[in-house]
Amino acid sequence: MNTLFSPVNIVAMALFATALAWRIYQTYRAPRVLPNWAITVTIVFVACSFLAQQKVISDWLDGLTGKGTGRLVNNVMLAFAVCALLIVFLGSALGPRRPLRVLFELVPLAAAIALMFIAMAITPVQARGLALSPKLVHEPGVALFYLGAGLYLIYGLLACTWWIFRYIRTADRHLRTGLKLSAAGLIGLSAGSVLRALYIVIAWAFGPSIPVLLTVAVPLILLGIVLFLAGITYPGARARFAALRRRRQHRLHHERLTPLWTVLAEVYPNIVLRTTPRGPWDRWHPRTVHRHYYRRVIEIRDGLVQLSPYLETDLTALAVDDPRGAAAALRTAIARQAAGEETDGRAKLVLPGGAADIESDVRPLLALSAAISGSGT
């Protein structure tokens, strides 16, 4: 049953929504990057084409301006989508030659669209908008419409596939996965378009039609759309999952550092940084978790630096090898500071040198905080 909310359509619309939301976000972050705009436009046109081929929407379009409008919109939108996708690759690869090359790509697009309009105009009204079938394949307008649309899709999709395979060799592992899925989708769409073109050519050249070609072409096109959407969605979806995982880790580490931070803040209240909320929704902003986490790490490091003249051992290194000993050393240093004991006043290195990032610095702090928590300090 051809309904708008069939399981396949729901999956496709979910992929459209996810891909579109991610690309709008990327375009917002880098509005001057042409490929961001082009791939966003690609998704919009593919979505419009997908919706236009749904019977409910196609019938509505036919009722607005005449029979065949839904089928025409479907194919024109798909042609625009393929052209925009090709511009994505051209905009990324051609540099200063980009504007002229992009304008050149508009020529075959305009020719294909003009051919579709002409074909629709010469098609009898009763045959307009109908799907390609053995009964209609010998109708000149119908054959010309589908052949014109199909040849442009074959050209554009194969060109995009070629560019994708060029990028796969230099892409990182995760982007490579998305590109492979997109390439598989474009190959499926190309194969479906080729089979549909063969169906028309064979019928006109030899007379009889071969329905099996259309039978195979339709699922290939549907599968191709789903794979293509999955491919352009995968890098963004994976990045979001990675961000959520990192945010969860920072929230957890922030809590685990609380015992160490509390001890040092009681001894040196001046390490606590003063911050003002950036707005009423600041506490719900995703970056707030990271900001609180980094601030806590900085405050702990400041506290350890101020306490370091009273330390007689490498506290953070000891925390990894001997947590109980580290907790005892920290208690001793705090007691010496409270008693006003004289020191040379020189700050000591409290974290191992050569750490690649802040996460490496945090590992010994987590071990020290756990040791303090377990010791009851």
Short mmCIF file of C-alpha atoms in Angstrom, two decimals:
data_model
loop_
_atom_site.label_atom_id
_atom_site.label_comp_id
_atom_site.label_asym_id
_atom_site.label_seq_id
_atom_site.Cartn_x
_atom_site.Cartn_y
_atom_site.Cartn_z
CA MET A 1 0.00 0.00 0.00
CA ASN A 2 1.46 3.35 -1.09
CA THR A 3 1.05 5.58 1.97
CA LEU A 4 3.07 8.55 3.10
CA PHE A 5 3.76 7.00 6.50
CA SER A 6 4.82 3.52 5.45
CA PRO A 7 7.81 2.02 7.35
CA VAL A 8 10.19 2.72 4.45
CA ASN A 9 9.00 6.33 4.18
CA ILE A 10 9.32 6.88 7.92
CA VAL A 11 12.92 5.62 7.88
CA ALA A 12 13.71 7.78 4.85
CA MET A 13 12.13 10.90 6.39
CA ALA A 14 14.04 10.32 9.64
CA LEU A 15 17.28 10.14 7.66
CA PHE A 16 16.32 13.29 5.74
CA ALA A 17 15.59 15.17 8.96
CA THR A 18 18.82 14.03 10.63
CA ALA A 19 20.98 14.81 7.61
CA LEU A 20 19.33 18.19 7.05
CA ALA A 21 19.64 19.25 10.70
CA TRP A 22 23.33 18.34 10.73
CA ARG A 23 24.07 20.16 7.46
CA ILE A 24 22.19 23.30 8.57
CA TYR A 25 24.32 23.31 11.72
CA GLN A 26 27.51 22.94 9.64
CA THR A 27 26.40 25.72 7.30
CA TYR A 28 25.64 27.97 10.28
CA ARG A 29 29.15 27.38 11.64
CA ALA A 30 30.85 28.00 8.28
CA PRO A 31 28.45 30.05 6.13
CA ARG A 32 31.12 31.06 3.60
CA VAL A 33 32.06 27.50 2.63
CA LEU A 34 30.35 26.70 -0.68
CA PRO A 35 30.26 22.88 -0.23
CA ASN A 36 28.30 23.31 3.02
CA TRP A 37 25.59 25.23 1.17
CA ALA A 38 25.66 22.88 -1.80
CA ILE A 39 25.23 19.69 0.22
CA THR A 40 22.46 21.32 2.28
CA VAL A 41 20.68 22.25 -0.96
CA THR A 42 21.26 18.69 -2.20
CA ILE A 43 19.46 17.23 0.81
CA VAL A 44 16.59 19.71 0.48
CA PHE A 45 16.08 18.86 -3.20
CA VAL A 46 16.32 15.10 -2.61
CA ALA A 47 13.75 15.44 0.18
CA CYS A 48 11.44 17.47 -2.07
CA SER A 49 11.83 14.91 -4.85
CA PHE A 50 11.08 12.09 -2.43
CA LEU A 51 7.95 13.82 -1.14
CA ALA A 52 6.77 14.77 -4.63
CA GLN A 53 6.68 11.12 -5.69
CA GLN A 54 4.37 10.18 -2.81
CA LYS A 55 0.87 9.67 -4.19
CA VAL A 56 -0.84 12.00 -1.73
CA ILE A 57 1.48 14.90 -2.52
CA SER A 58 1.72 14.06 -6.24
CA ASP A 59 -2.08 14.14 -6.56
CA TRP A 60 -2.18 17.44 -4.69
CA LEU A 61 0.39 18.97 -7.07
CA ASP A 62 -1.53 17.65 -10.06
CA GLY A 63 -4.64 19.32 -8.71
CA LEU A 64 -2.88 22.67 -8.43
CA THR A 65 -1.52 23.11 -11.95
CA GLY A 66 -2.56 20.13 -14.01
CA LYS A 67 -1.91 16.45 -14.45
CA GLY A 68 1.75 15.44 -14.53
CA THR A 69 2.98 18.24 -12.26
CA GLY A 70 3.89 15.88 -9.43
CA ARG A 71 5.97 13.65 -11.73
CA LEU A 72 7.65 16.71 -13.26
CA VAL A 73 8.49 18.23 -9.86
CA ASN A 74 9.85 14.88 -8.67
CA ASN A 75 12.31 14.57 -11.56
CA VAL A 76 13.28 18.26 -11.70
CA MET A 77 14.04 18.29 -7.98
CA LEU A 78 16.14 15.15 -8.34
CA ALA A 79 18.10 16.75 -11.21
CA PHE A 80 18.72 19.86 -9.07
CA ALA A 81 19.89 17.61 -6.22
CA VAL A 82 22.40 15.78 -8.42
CA CYS A 83 23.74 19.07 -9.80
CA ALA A 84 24.11 20.51 -6.30
CA LEU A 85 25.93 17.37 -5.16
CA LEU A 86 28.32 17.64 -8.09
CA ILE A 87 28.97 21.27 -7.11
CA VAL A 88 29.93 20.00 -3.63
CA PHE A 89 32.87 18.12 -5.10
CA LEU A 90 33.76 20.77 -7.65
CA GLY A 91 33.73 23.45 -4.98
CA SER A 92 36.07 21.42 -2.78
CA ALA A 93 38.54 20.49 -5.51
CA LEU A 94 38.83 23.17 -8.16
CA GLY A 95 39.82 26.25 -6.16
CA PRO A 96 40.02 29.47 -8.24
CA ARG A 97 38.52 27.74 -11.30
CA ARG A 98 35.38 26.91 -9.34
CA PRO A 99 32.92 29.64 -10.56
CA LEU A 100 33.42 28.92 -14.27
CA ARG A 101 33.24 25.16 -13.77
CA VAL A 102 30.07 25.49 -11.69
CA LEU A 103 28.44 27.60 -14.42
CA PHE A 104 29.39 24.95 -16.97
CA GLU A 105 27.53 22.29 -14.93
CA LEU A 106 24.34 24.36 -15.20
CA VAL A 107 24.26 23.81 -18.99
CA PRO A 108 23.41 20.07 -19.00
CA LEU A 109 21.06 20.66 -16.06
CA ALA A 110 19.15 23.34 -17.97
CA ALA A 111 19.05 21.13 -21.07
CA ALA A 112 17.66 18.16 -19.12
CA ILE A 113 14.98 20.28 -17.44
CA ALA A 114 13.99 21.91 -20.74
CA LEU A 115 13.71 18.47 -22.31
CA MET A 116 11.44 17.28 -19.49
CA PHE A 117 9.14 20.29 -19.94
CA ILE A 118 8.98 19.76 -23.71
CA ALA A 119 8.31 16.03 -23.26
CA MET A 120 5.54 16.73 -20.79
CA ALA A 121 3.99 19.27 -23.16
CA ILE A 122 3.82 16.82 -26.08
CA THR A 123 2.48 13.99 -23.94
CA PRO A 124 -1.30 13.44 -24.13
CA VAL A 125 -3.02 14.74 -21.01
CA GLN A 126 -4.31 11.30 -20.04
CA ALA A 127 -0.75 9.89 -20.05
CA ARG A 128 0.94 12.72 -18.16
CA GLY A 129 2.29 11.84 -14.75
CA LEU A 130 1.86 8.10 -15.19
CA ALA A 131 4.69 5.76 -14.31
CA LEU A 132 6.75 4.17 -17.07
CA SER A 133 5.13 0.91 -18.16
CA PRO A 134 4.91 -1.43 -21.19
CA LYS A 135 1.72 0.35 -22.28
CA LEU A 136 3.33 3.80 -22.20
CA VAL A 137 6.93 3.18 -23.20
CA HIS A 138 6.12 3.67 -26.91
CA GLU A 139 4.42 7.01 -26.26
CA PRO A 140 7.02 9.58 -27.56
CA GLY A 141 6.44 12.16 -24.84
CA VAL A 142 6.63 9.62 -22.00
CA ALA A 143 9.75 7.95 -23.40
CA LEU A 144 11.46 11.29 -24.03
CA PHE A 145 10.61 12.52 -20.52
CA TYR A 146 12.06 9.51 -18.71
CA LEU A 147 15.02 9.14 -21.06
CA GLY A 148 16.01 12.80 -20.71
CA ALA A 149 15.73 12.70 -16.93
CA GLY A 150 17.55 9.37 -16.75
CA LEU A 151 20.49 10.36 -18.95
CA TYR A 152 21.20 13.44 -16.83
CA LEU A 153 21.01 11.40 -13.64
CA ILE A 154 23.40 8.82 -15.07
CA TYR A 155 25.89 11.56 -16.00
CA GLY A 156 25.65 13.44 -12.68
CA LEU A 157 25.61 10.38 -10.42
CA LEU A 158 28.58 8.71 -12.10
CA ALA A 159 30.54 11.99 -11.95
CA CYS A 160 29.77 12.29 -8.22
CA THR A 161 30.76 8.65 -7.65
CA TRP A 162 34.08 9.28 -9.38
CA TRP A 163 34.77 12.26 -7.12
CA ILE A 164 33.84 10.26 -4.02
CA PHE A 165 36.32 7.52 -4.88
CA ARG A 166 38.98 10.21 -5.25
CA TYR A 167 38.21 11.56 -1.77
CA ILE A 168 38.07 8.13 -0.13
CA ARG A 169 41.83 7.71 -0.57
CA THR A 170 42.61 10.82 1.50
CA ALA A 171 39.71 10.80 3.99
CA ASP A 172 40.03 9.73 7.61
CA ARG A 173 38.60 6.40 8.72
CA HIS A 174 35.19 7.64 9.86
CA LEU A 175 34.61 9.95 6.90
CA ARG A 176 35.72 7.10 4.63
CA THR A 177 32.85 4.97 5.96
CA GLY A 178 30.33 7.68 5.13
CA LEU A 179 31.81 8.18 1.68
CA LYS A 180 31.65 4.46 0.94
CA LEU A 181 27.98 4.35 1.93
CA SER A 182 27.28 7.42 -0.22
CA ALA A 183 29.16 5.89 -3.15
CA ALA A 184 27.19 2.66 -2.82
CA GLY A 185 23.97 4.69 -2.82
CA LEU A 186 24.99 6.67 -5.91
CA ILE A 187 25.99 3.47 -7.70
CA GLY A 188 22.56 2.01 -6.89
CA LEU A 189 20.85 5.14 -8.21
CA SER A 190 23.03 5.08 -11.33
CA ALA A 191 22.30 1.40 -11.94
CA GLY A 192 18.56 2.00 -11.58
CA SER A 193 18.73 4.94 -13.99
CA VAL A 194 20.73 2.90 -16.51
CA LEU A 195 18.21 0.03 -16.38
CA ARG A 196 15.35 2.46 -16.89
CA ALA A 197 17.15 4.02 -19.89
CA LEU A 198 17.84 0.55 -21.33
CA TYR A 199 14.18 -0.34 -20.94
CA ILE A 200 13.20 2.66 -23.07
CA VAL A 201 15.93 2.23 -25.69
CA ILE A 202 15.29 -1.52 -26.16
CA ALA A 203 11.56 -0.97 -26.46
CA TRP A 204 12.01 1.71 -29.12
CA ALA A 205 14.81 -0.06 -30.98
CA PHE A 206 13.39 -3.59 -31.03
CA GLY A 207 9.70 -3.20 -30.25
CA PRO A 208 9.04 -5.46 -27.23
CA SER A 209 9.55 -4.16 -23.71
CA ILE A 210 11.39 -5.99 -20.94
CA PRO A 211 9.45 -5.28 -17.68
CA VAL A 212 12.06 -7.02 -15.52
CA LEU A 213 14.39 -4.08 -16.14
CA LEU A 214 11.94 -1.74 -14.40
CA THR A 215 11.26 -4.33 -11.70
CA VAL A 216 14.95 -4.31 -10.78
CA ALA A 217 15.44 -0.56 -11.32
CA VAL A 218 12.84 0.64 -8.80
CA PRO A 219 14.25 -1.10 -5.69
CA LEU A 220 17.79 -0.13 -6.75
CA ILE A 221 16.78 3.53 -6.83
CA LEU A 222 15.05 3.31 -3.42
CA LEU A 223 18.00 1.48 -1.88
CA GLY A 224 20.37 3.99 -3.44
CA ILE A 225 18.52 6.93 -1.84
CA VAL A 226 18.60 5.28 1.60
CA LEU A 227 22.32 4.41 1.34
CA PHE A 228 23.19 7.90 0.12
CA LEU A 229 21.33 9.50 3.02
CA ALA A 230 22.95 7.10 5.46
CA GLY A 231 26.36 7.99 4.04
CA ILE A 232 26.01 11.75 4.40
CA THR A 233 24.40 11.31 7.83
CA TYR A 234 26.99 8.92 9.27
CA PRO A 235 29.90 11.36 9.92
CA GLY A 236 27.62 13.90 11.58
CA ALA A 237 25.75 11.30 13.63
CA ARG A 238 29.01 9.74 14.77
CA ALA A 239 30.39 13.17 15.72
CA ARG A 240 27.27 13.86 17.80
CA PHE A 241 27.54 10.51 19.59
CA ALA A 242 31.22 11.19 20.26
CA ALA A 243 30.34 14.63 21.66
CA LEU A 244 27.68 13.13 23.92
CA ARG A 245 30.15 10.50 25.14
CA ARG A 246 32.79 13.17 25.82
CA ARG A 247 30.26 15.35 27.65
CA ARG A 248 29.23 12.41 29.82
CA GLN A 249 32.87 11.64 30.59
CA HIS A 250 33.59 15.24 31.58
CA ARG A 251 30.53 15.32 33.84
CA LEU A 252 31.66 12.10 35.52
CA HIS A 253 35.26 13.31 35.91
CA HIS A 254 34.01 16.62 37.33
CA GLU A 255 32.21 14.68 40.07
CA ARG A 256 35.16 12.36 40.71
CA LEU A 257 37.48 15.35 41.17
CA THR A 258 35.22 16.89 43.83
CA PRO A 259 37.00 15.36 46.89
CA LEU A 260 40.42 16.69 45.82
CA TRP A 261 38.98 20.05 44.81
CA THR A 262 37.13 20.40 48.14
CA VAL A 263 40.28 19.76 50.19
CA LEU A 264 42.35 22.27 48.22
CA ALA A 265 39.58 24.92 48.10
CA GLU A 266 39.32 24.81 51.92
CA VAL A 267 43.06 25.48 52.22
CA TYR A 268 43.30 27.98 49.35
CA PRO A 269 39.89 29.63 48.75
CA ASN A 270 41.51 31.98 46.23
CA ILE A 271 41.82 29.17 43.66
CA VAL A 272 38.06 29.19 43.08
CA LEU A 273 37.50 31.18 39.90
CA ARG A 274 34.71 33.69 39.83
CA THR A 275 32.34 33.24 36.91
CA THR A 276 29.09 34.89 35.93
CA PRO A 277 26.29 33.10 34.12
CA ARG A 278 26.17 33.96 30.42
CA GLY A 279 22.40 33.81 30.28
CA PRO A 280 19.33 32.12 31.79
CA TRP A 281 19.90 29.02 29.67
CA ASP A 282 23.65 28.80 30.28
CA ARG A 283 23.40 25.85 32.66
CA TRP A 284 21.66 23.81 29.93
CA HIS A 285 24.16 24.62 27.20
CA PRO A 286 26.27 21.59 26.14
CA ARG A 287 29.50 23.59 26.50
CA THR A 288 28.73 24.41 30.13
CA VAL A 289 29.67 20.87 31.18
CA HIS A 290 33.07 21.21 29.49
CA ARG A 291 33.61 24.69 30.93
CA HIS A 292 32.91 23.51 34.50
CA TYR A 293 35.18 20.52 33.99
CA TYR A 294 38.14 22.54 32.70
CA ARG A 295 37.67 25.13 35.40
CA ARG A 296 37.78 22.44 38.08
CA VAL A 297 41.01 21.00 36.64
CA ILE A 298 42.61 24.48 36.53
CA GLU A 299 41.56 25.21 40.12
CA ILE A 300 42.99 21.90 41.35
CA ARG A 301 46.27 22.51 39.55
CA ASP A 302 46.49 26.01 41.05
CA GLY A 303 45.86 24.57 44.50
CA LEU A 304 48.52 21.90 44.11
CA VAL A 305 51.04 24.48 42.85
CA GLN A 306 50.42 26.64 45.95
CA LEU A 307 50.72 23.60 48.19
CA SER A 308 53.78 22.18 46.37
CA PRO A 309 56.42 23.87 48.60
CA TYR A 310 55.09 21.73 51.47
CA LEU A 311 55.17 18.50 49.47
CA GLU A 312 58.07 16.13 49.92
CA THR A 313 57.18 13.80 47.06
CA ASP A 314 55.77 13.74 43.52
CA LEU A 315 52.17 13.59 44.64
CA THR A 316 50.44 12.81 41.37
CA ALA A 317 52.92 10.12 40.37
CA LEU A 318 52.55 8.58 43.83
CA ALA A 319 48.76 8.63 43.45
CA VAL A 320 48.99 6.21 40.54
CA ASP A 321 51.41 3.80 42.23
CA ASP A 322 50.36 4.18 45.88
CA PRO A 323 47.00 5.90 46.38
CA ARG A 324 47.07 5.58 50.17
CA GLY A 325 50.57 7.00 50.30
CA ALA A 326 49.51 9.94 48.13
CA ALA A 327 46.57 10.70 50.42
CA ALA A 328 48.89 10.59 53.44
CA ALA A 329 51.42 12.88 51.72
CA LEU A 330 48.68 15.38 50.94
CA ARG A 331 47.47 15.35 54.55
CA THR A 332 51.03 15.93 55.74
CA ALA A 333 51.53 18.86 53.38
CA ILE A 334 48.23 20.45 54.43
CA ALA A 335 49.21 20.04 58.09
CA ARG A 336 52.57 21.71 57.44
CA GLN A 337 50.85 24.59 55.68
CA ALA A 338 48.32 25.00 58.50
CA ALA A 339 51.10 25.05 61.07
CA GLY A 340 52.85 27.85 59.18
CA GLU A 341 56.00 25.82 58.66
CA GLU A 342 58.80 27.62 56.83
CA THR A 343 59.64 26.45 53.27
CA ASP A 344 61.87 27.68 50.47
CA GLY A 345 58.74 29.01 48.78
CA ARG A 346 59.59 27.39 45.48
CA ALA A 347 56.73 25.81 43.57
CA LYS A 348 57.37 22.29 42.33
CA LEU A 349 56.14 20.40 39.30
CA VAL A 350 52.90 18.76 40.39
CA LEU A 351 51.95 17.07 37.15
CA PRO A 352 54.09 14.89 34.90
CA GLY A 353 55.69 16.81 32.02
CA GLY A 354 55.15 16.01 28.36
CA ALA A 355 51.42 15.31 28.56
CA ALA A 356 49.79 15.39 25.15
CA ASP A 357 46.56 17.03 26.35
CA ILE A 358 44.60 18.01 29.41
CA GLU A 359 43.02 14.56 29.60
CA SER A 360 46.49 13.09 30.23
CA ASP A 361 47.02 15.60 33.06
CA VAL A 362 43.69 14.64 34.60
CA ARG A 363 44.44 10.92 35.00
CA PRO A 364 46.76 11.32 38.01
CA LEU A 365 44.40 13.91 39.50
CA LEU A 366 41.56 11.40 39.31
CA ALA A 367 43.71 8.79 41.03
CA LEU A 368 44.66 11.29 43.75
CA SER A 369 41.05 12.38 44.25
CA ALA A 370 39.96 8.74 44.57
CA ALA A 371 42.73 8.15 47.12
CA ILE A 372 41.63 11.14 49.15
CA SER A 373 37.98 10.07 49.03
CA GLY A 374 38.92 6.57 50.15
CA SER A 375 41.11 7.84 52.97
CA GLY A 376 38.35 10.00 54.40
CA THR A 377 40.34 13.21 54.09
#
